[in-house]
């Protein structure tokens, strides 16, 4: 059953508990439990046990974390400002196993002094992992600033074959 209303499901993974949310025919969120920017109940909607879209998103998330899937094939609808959506669009283009920096994203957006604003947009990405915000590093290559925790960011990058300092 797919409903128009906001709905969610909690998923236990080897990286911790995640909440996957949808509204209509699109995924609107994948958050690690207790991460920064975890939404309130109004945004999550009802707990949905019988939902084909959430079933598919859950299966893809688990397969990705298990190293059995390299990318997501889901309809995504991240909710945010125009600037955030522009940043998230660039995140979606970072290939698996690659990284970029906040500054590089700012320069690509033609706002070279907006690294901190880019960092804020990256940190508020509502669809973590599927929109790969974990692939963004500091200008020095350091693993910093992940809403789900730096240990989770390191685990995801390691899973993707990124060599970390």
GROMACS .gro file of C-alpha atoms in nm:
model
  165
    1UNK     CA    1   0.000   0.000   0.000
    2UNK     CA    2   0.136   0.344  -0.091
    3UNK     CA    3  -0.026   0.644   0.068
    4UNK     CA    4   0.006   1.013  -0.021
    5UNK     CA    5   0.064   1.108   0.343
    6UNK     CA    6   0.402   1.122   0.513
    7UNK     CA    7   0.508   0.785   0.650
    8UNK     CA    8   0.822   0.620   0.778
    9UNK     CA    9   0.990   0.302   0.892
   10UNK     CA   10   1.274   0.233   1.134
   11UNK     CA   11   1.550   0.005   1.005
   12UNK     CA   12   1.825  -0.165   1.206
   13UNK     CA   13   2.154  -0.171   1.014
   14UNK     CA   14   2.514  -0.260   1.100
   15UNK     CA   15   2.579   0.118   1.113
   16UNK     CA   16   2.297   0.184   1.357
   17UNK     CA   17   1.928   0.250   1.341
   18UNK     CA   18   1.796   0.450   1.046
   19UNK     CA   19   1.458   0.602   0.973
   20UNK     CA   20   1.341   0.599   0.612
   21UNK     CA   21   1.057   0.839   0.525
   22UNK     CA   22   0.839   0.893   0.222
   23UNK     CA   23   0.562   1.118   0.106
   24UNK     CA   24   0.359   1.036  -0.200
   25UNK     CA   25   0.568   0.835  -0.443
   26UNK     CA   26   0.911   0.961  -0.328
   27UNK     CA   27   1.161   0.910  -0.048
   28UNK     CA   28   1.193   1.231   0.155
   29UNK     CA   29   1.439   1.120   0.420
   30UNK     CA   30   1.695   0.869   0.539
   31UNK     CA   31   1.828   0.968   0.880
   32UNK     CA   32   2.047   0.790   1.132
   33UNK     CA   33   1.867   0.777   1.467
   34UNK     CA   34   1.965   1.068   1.693
   35UNK     CA   35   2.171   1.240   1.423
   36UNK     CA   36   2.182   1.616   1.393
   37UNK     CA   37   1.876   1.743   1.205
   38UNK     CA   38   1.666   1.435   1.290
   39UNK     CA   39   1.308   1.541   1.212
   40UNK     CA   40   1.013   1.560   1.444
   41UNK     CA   41   0.708   1.335   1.430
   42UNK     CA   42   0.513   1.575   1.208
   43UNK     CA   43   0.767   1.536   0.927
   44UNK     CA   44   0.795   1.159   0.969
   45UNK     CA   45   0.423   1.091   0.955
   46UNK     CA   46   0.282   0.755   1.048
   47UNK     CA   47   0.477   0.434   1.106
   48UNK     CA   48   0.411   0.226   0.794
   49UNK     CA   49   0.444  -0.149   0.810
   50UNK     CA   50   0.291  -0.220   0.468
   51UNK     CA   51   0.442   0.012   0.206
   52UNK     CA   52   0.606  -0.096  -0.121
   53UNK     CA   53   0.822   0.218  -0.154
   54UNK     CA   54   0.954   0.190   0.202
   55UNK     CA   55   1.011  -0.184   0.145
   56UNK     CA   56   1.226  -0.105  -0.160
   57UNK     CA   57   1.415   0.178   0.012
   58UNK     CA   58   1.484  -0.046   0.312
   59UNK     CA   59   1.609  -0.328   0.090
   60UNK     CA   60   1.838  -0.093  -0.103
   61UNK     CA   61   1.974   0.068   0.214
   62UNK     CA   62   2.055  -0.269   0.371
   63UNK     CA   63   2.211  -0.400   0.049
   64UNK     CA   64   2.423  -0.086   0.016
   65UNK     CA   65   2.553  -0.106   0.371
   66UNK     CA   66   2.624  -0.478   0.322
   67UNK     CA   67   2.836  -0.393   0.015
   68UNK     CA   68   2.591  -0.575  -0.215
   69UNK     CA   69   2.469  -0.263  -0.395
   70UNK     CA   70   2.672   0.029  -0.533
   71UNK     CA   71   2.404   0.291  -0.587
   72UNK     CA   72   2.042   0.368  -0.514
   73UNK     CA   73   1.757   0.358  -0.760
   74UNK     CA   74   1.478   0.536  -0.576
   75UNK     CA   75   1.256   0.836  -0.646
   76UNK     CA   76   1.397   1.106  -0.418
   77UNK     CA   77   1.238   1.433  -0.308
   78UNK     CA   78   1.465   1.612  -0.061
   79UNK     CA   79   1.295   1.911   0.096
   80UNK     CA   80   1.501   2.227   0.137
   81UNK     CA   81   1.586   2.572   0.008
   82UNK     CA   82   1.691   2.632  -0.352
   83UNK     CA   83   2.055   2.661  -0.240
   84UNK     CA   84   2.038   2.336  -0.042
   85UNK     CA   85   1.881   2.154  -0.336
   86UNK     CA   86   2.158   2.281  -0.566
   87UNK     CA   87   2.419   2.148  -0.324
   88UNK     CA   88   2.239   1.815  -0.286
   89UNK     CA   89   2.218   1.784  -0.664
   90UNK     CA   90   2.598   1.812  -0.680
   91UNK     CA   91   2.636   1.555  -0.401
   92UNK     CA   92   2.436   1.309  -0.609
   93UNK     CA   93   2.695   1.344  -0.887
   94UNK     CA   94   2.996   1.242  -0.672
   95UNK     CA   95   3.089   0.892  -0.790
   96UNK     CA   96   3.111   0.605  -0.544
   97UNK     CA   97   3.465   0.573  -0.413
   98UNK     CA   98   3.539   0.941  -0.479
   99UNK     CA   99   3.538   1.246  -0.256
  100UNK     CA  100   3.523   1.620  -0.295
  101UNK     CA  101   3.553   1.919  -0.063
  102UNK     CA  102   3.314   2.186   0.060
  103UNK     CA  103   3.526   2.446  -0.120
  104UNK     CA  104   3.516   2.259  -0.449
  105UNK     CA  105   3.137   2.244  -0.430
  106UNK     CA  106   3.124   2.618  -0.353
  107UNK     CA  107   3.343   2.692  -0.656
  108UNK     CA  108   3.127   2.468  -0.878
  109UNK     CA  109   2.822   2.668  -0.765
  110UNK     CA  110   3.013   2.987  -0.855
  111UNK     CA  111   3.011   3.107  -0.492
  112UNK     CA  112   3.376   3.038  -0.402
  113UNK     CA  113   3.357   3.199  -0.057
  114UNK     CA  114   3.052   2.998   0.049
  115UNK     CA  115   3.226   2.687   0.184
  116UNK     CA  116   3.056   2.726   0.522
  117UNK     CA  117   2.714   2.767   0.361
  118UNK     CA  118   2.786   2.457   0.153
  119UNK     CA  119   2.883   2.277   0.474
  120UNK     CA  120   2.551   2.376   0.628
  121UNK     CA  121   2.361   2.245   0.326
  122UNK     CA  122   2.561   1.922   0.321
  123UNK     CA  123   2.497   1.873   0.693
  124UNK     CA  124   2.123   1.921   0.654
  125UNK     CA  125   2.090   1.672   0.368
  126UNK     CA  126   1.771   1.481   0.456
  127UNK     CA  127   1.847   1.173   0.244
  128UNK     CA  128   2.180   1.055   0.376
  129UNK     CA  129   2.368   0.776   0.202
  130UNK     CA  130   2.140   0.782  -0.106
  131UNK     CA  131   2.245   1.146  -0.157
  132UNK     CA  132   2.607   1.085  -0.059
  133UNK     CA  133   2.698   1.370   0.175
  134UNK     CA  134   2.954   1.138   0.336
  135UNK     CA  135   3.175   1.188   0.030
  136UNK     CA  136   3.252   1.551   0.121
  137UNK     CA  137   3.573   1.617   0.314
  138UNK     CA  138   3.744   1.924   0.454
  139UNK     CA  139   3.994   2.115   0.239
  140UNK     CA  140   4.273   1.915   0.404
  141UNK     CA  141   4.105   1.582   0.330
  142UNK     CA  142   4.000   1.533   0.692
  143UNK     CA  143   3.682   1.343   0.775
  144UNK     CA  144   3.472   1.610   0.944
  145UNK     CA  145   3.118   1.729   0.986
  146UNK     CA  146   2.884   1.436   0.935
  147UNK     CA  147   2.539   1.462   1.092
  148UNK     CA  148   2.534   1.085   1.151
  149UNK     CA  149   2.872   1.091   1.324
  150UNK     CA  150   3.226   1.081   1.195
  151UNK     CA  151   3.258   0.707   1.269
  152UNK     CA  152   2.964   0.642   1.036
  153UNK     CA  153   3.114   0.865   0.768
  154UNK     CA  154   3.443   0.674   0.794
  155UNK     CA  155   3.261   0.340   0.773
  156UNK     CA  156   3.072   0.446   0.459
  157UNK     CA  157   3.386   0.578   0.289
  158UNK     CA  158   3.576   0.260   0.379
  159UNK     CA  159   3.289   0.051   0.240
  160UNK     CA  160   3.325   0.245  -0.087
  161UNK     CA  161   3.701   0.183  -0.102
  162UNK     CA  162   3.815   0.535  -0.014
  163UNK     CA  163   4.157   0.536   0.151
  164UNK     CA  164   4.147   0.757   0.457
  165UNK     CA  165   4.436   0.923   0.637
   0.00000   0.00000   0.00000
